[in-house]
PDB file of C-alpha atoms in Angstrom:
ATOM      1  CA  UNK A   1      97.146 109.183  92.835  1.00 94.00           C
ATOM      2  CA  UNK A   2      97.389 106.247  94.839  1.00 96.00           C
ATOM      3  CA  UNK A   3      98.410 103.069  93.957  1.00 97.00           C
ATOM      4  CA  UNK A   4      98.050  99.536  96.156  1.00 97.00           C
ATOM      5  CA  UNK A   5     100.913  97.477  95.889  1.00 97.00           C
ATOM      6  CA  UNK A   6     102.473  93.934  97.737  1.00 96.00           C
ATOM      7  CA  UNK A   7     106.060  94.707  97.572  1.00 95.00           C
ATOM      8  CA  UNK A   8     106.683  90.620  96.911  1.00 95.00           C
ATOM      9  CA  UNK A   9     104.465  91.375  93.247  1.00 95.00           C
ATOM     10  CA  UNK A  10     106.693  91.790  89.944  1.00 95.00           C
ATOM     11  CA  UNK A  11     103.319  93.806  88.610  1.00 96.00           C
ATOM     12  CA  UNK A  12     103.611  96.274  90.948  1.00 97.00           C
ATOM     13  CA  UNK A  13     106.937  97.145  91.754  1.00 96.00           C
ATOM     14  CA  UNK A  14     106.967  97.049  87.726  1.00 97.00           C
ATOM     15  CA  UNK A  15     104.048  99.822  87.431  1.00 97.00           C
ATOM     16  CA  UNK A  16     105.936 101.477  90.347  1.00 97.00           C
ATOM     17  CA  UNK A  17     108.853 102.051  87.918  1.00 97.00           C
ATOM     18  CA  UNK A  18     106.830 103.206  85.230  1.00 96.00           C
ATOM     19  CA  UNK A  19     105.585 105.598  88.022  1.00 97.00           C
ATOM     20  CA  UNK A  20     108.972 106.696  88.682  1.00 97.00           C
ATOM     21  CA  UNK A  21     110.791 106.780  85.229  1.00 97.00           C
ATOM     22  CA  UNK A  22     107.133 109.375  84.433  1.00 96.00           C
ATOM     23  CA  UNK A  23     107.905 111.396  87.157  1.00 96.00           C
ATOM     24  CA  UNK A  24     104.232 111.112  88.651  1.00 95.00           C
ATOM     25  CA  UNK A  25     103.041 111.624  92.437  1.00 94.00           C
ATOM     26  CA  UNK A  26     101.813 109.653  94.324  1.00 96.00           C
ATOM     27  CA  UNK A  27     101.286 107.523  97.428  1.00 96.00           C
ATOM     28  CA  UNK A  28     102.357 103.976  97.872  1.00 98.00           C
ATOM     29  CA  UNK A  29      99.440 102.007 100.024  1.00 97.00           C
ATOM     30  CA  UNK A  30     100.616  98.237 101.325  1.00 98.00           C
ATOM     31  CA  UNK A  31      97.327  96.898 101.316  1.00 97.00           C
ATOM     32  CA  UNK A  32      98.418  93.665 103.003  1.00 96.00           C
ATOM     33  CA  UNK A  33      99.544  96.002 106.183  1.00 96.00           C
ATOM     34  CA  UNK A  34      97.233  98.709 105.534  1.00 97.00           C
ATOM     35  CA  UNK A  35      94.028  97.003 104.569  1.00 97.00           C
ATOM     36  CA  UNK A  36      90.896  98.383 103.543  1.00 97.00           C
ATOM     37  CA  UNK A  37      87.727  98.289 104.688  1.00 97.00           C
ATOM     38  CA  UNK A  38      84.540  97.197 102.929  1.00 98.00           C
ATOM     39  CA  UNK A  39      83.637 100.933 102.274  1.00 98.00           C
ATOM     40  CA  UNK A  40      86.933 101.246 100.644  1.00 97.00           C
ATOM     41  CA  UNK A  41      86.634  97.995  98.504  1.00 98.00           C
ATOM     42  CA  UNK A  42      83.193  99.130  97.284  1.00 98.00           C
ATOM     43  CA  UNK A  43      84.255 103.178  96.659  1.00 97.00           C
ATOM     44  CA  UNK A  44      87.678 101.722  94.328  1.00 97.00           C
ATOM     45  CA  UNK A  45      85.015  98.872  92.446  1.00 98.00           C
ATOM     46  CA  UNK A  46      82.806 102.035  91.602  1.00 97.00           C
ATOM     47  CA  UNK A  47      85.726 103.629  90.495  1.00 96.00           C
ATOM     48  CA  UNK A  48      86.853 100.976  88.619  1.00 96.00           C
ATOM     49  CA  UNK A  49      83.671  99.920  87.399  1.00 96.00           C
ATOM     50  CA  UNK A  50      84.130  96.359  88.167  1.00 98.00           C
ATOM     51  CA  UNK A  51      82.701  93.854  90.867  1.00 98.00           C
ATOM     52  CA  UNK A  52      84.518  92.084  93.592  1.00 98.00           C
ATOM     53  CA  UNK A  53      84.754  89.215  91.705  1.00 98.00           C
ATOM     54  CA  UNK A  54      86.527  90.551  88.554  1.00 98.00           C
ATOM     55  CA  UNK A  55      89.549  92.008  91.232  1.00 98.00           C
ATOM     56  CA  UNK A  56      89.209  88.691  93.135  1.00 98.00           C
ATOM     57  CA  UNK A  57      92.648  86.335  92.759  1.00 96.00           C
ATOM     58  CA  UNK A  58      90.474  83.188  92.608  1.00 95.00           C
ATOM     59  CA  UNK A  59      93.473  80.802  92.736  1.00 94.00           C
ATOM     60  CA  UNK A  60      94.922  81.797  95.771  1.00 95.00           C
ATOM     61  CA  UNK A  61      95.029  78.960  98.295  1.00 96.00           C
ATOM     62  CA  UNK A  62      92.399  81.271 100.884  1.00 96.00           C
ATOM     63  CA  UNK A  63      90.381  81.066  97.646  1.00 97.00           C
ATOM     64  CA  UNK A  64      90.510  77.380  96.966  1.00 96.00           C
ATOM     65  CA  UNK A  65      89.366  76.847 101.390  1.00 97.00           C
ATOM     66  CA  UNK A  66      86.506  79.826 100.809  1.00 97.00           C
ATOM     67  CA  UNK A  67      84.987  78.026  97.773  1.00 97.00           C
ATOM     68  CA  UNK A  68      85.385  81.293  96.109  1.00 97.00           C
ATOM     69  CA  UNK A  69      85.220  79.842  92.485  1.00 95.00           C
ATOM     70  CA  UNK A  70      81.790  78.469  93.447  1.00 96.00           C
ATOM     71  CA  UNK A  71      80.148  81.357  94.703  1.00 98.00           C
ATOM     72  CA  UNK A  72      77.776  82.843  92.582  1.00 98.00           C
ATOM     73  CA  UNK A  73      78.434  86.194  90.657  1.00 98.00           C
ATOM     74  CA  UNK A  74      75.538  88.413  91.187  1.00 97.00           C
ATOM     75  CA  UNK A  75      73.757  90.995  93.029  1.00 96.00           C
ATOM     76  CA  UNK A  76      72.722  89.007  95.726  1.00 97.00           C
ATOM     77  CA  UNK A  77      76.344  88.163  96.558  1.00 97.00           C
ATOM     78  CA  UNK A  78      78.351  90.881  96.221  1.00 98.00           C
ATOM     79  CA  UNK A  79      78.484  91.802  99.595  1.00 98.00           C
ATOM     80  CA  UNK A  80      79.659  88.452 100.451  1.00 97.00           C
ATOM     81  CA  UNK A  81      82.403  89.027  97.757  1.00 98.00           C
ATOM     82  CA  UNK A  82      83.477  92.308  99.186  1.00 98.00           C
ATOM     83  CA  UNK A  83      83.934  91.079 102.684  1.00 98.00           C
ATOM     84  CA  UNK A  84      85.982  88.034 101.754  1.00 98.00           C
ATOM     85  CA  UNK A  85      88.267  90.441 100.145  1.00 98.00           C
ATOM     86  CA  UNK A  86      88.151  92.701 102.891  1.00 98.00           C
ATOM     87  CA  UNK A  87      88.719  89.614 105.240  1.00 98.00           C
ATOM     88  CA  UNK A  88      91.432  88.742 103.058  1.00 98.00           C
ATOM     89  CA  UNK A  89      93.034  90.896 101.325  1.00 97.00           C
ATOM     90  CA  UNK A  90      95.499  88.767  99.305  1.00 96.00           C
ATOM     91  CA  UNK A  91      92.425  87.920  97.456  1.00 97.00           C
ATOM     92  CA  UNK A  92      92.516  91.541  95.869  1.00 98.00           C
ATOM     93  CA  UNK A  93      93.940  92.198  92.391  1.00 97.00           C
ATOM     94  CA  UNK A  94      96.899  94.266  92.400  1.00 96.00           C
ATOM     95  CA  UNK A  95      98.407  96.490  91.904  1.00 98.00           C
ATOM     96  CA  UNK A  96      95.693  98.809  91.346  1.00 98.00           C
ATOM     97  CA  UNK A  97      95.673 102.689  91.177  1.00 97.00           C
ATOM     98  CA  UNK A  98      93.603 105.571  91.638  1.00 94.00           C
ATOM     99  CA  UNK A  99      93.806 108.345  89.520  1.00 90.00           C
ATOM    100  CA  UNK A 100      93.466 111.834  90.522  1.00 87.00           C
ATOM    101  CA  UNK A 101      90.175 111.803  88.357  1.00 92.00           C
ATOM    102  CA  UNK A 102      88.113 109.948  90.428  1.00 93.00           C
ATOM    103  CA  UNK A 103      88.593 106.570  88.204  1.00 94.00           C
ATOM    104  CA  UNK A 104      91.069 103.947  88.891  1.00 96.00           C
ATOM    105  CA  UNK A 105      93.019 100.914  87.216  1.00 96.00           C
ATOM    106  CA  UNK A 106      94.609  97.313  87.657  1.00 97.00           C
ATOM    107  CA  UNK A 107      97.656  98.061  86.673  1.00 96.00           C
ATOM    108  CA  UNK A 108      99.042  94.910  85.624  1.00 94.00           C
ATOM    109  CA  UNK A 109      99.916  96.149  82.363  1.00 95.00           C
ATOM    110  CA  UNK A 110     102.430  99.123  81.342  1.00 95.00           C
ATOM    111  CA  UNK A 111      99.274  99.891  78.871  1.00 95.00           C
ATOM    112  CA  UNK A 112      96.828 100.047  81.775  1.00 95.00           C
ATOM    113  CA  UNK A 113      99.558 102.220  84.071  1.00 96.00           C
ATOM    114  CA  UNK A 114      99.927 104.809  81.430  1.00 94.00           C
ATOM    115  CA  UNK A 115      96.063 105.146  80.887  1.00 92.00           C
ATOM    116  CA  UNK A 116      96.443 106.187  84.938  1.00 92.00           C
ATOM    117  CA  UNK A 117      98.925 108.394  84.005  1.00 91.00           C
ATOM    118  CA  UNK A 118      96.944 109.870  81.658  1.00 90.00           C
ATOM    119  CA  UNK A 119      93.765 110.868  83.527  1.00 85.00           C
TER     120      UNK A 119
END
């Protein structure tokens, strides 16, 4: 499993714990330094089974100078969506984690980092 984290987040250095008091493998990724493409961004939404704009953290201040909370939420935009986050990728939810099963999780609860655990 993999899980993207900004070390500066209580959420994920809190699922991180969980992660280590479990035992369970896996590979930190500091999205901030090691930032994913649009490929990626689209590969963990189908995973996730979200769109870019559920992940998207609409009140950051790069959100408030995009317009982001005025964009529209459909088809037709999601590829703008996907390369805002990819543009900037403080805009992306976090910490989120892939499991090993193919699916993958915004772990911002203990509830939602155990369900990762679980797959």
């Amino acid at each position: 499993m993999e899980i993207w984290i900004n070390p500066a987040c209580s959420k994920c250095r809190s699922a991180l714990s969980l992660l280590d008091a479990e035992g369970a493998e896996y590979t930190v990724r500091r999205y901030l330094e090691d930032v994913p493409g649009e490929d990626e961004i689209r590969a963990v939404l189908e995973r996730l089974g979200l769109e870019p704009w559920d992940i998207t953290r609409t009140q950051e201040a790069v959100a408030t100078q995009l317009g982001i909370k005025e964009w529209a939420r459909d088809a037709g935009t999601r590829d703008r969506w996907i390369a805002a986050l990819a543009s900037h990728p403080g805009l992306i939810q976090r910490p989120i984690i892939t499991a090993d099963d193919g699916t993958a999780v915004v772990g911002r609860t203990e509830e939602a980092v155990r369900d990762a655990l679980s797959r």
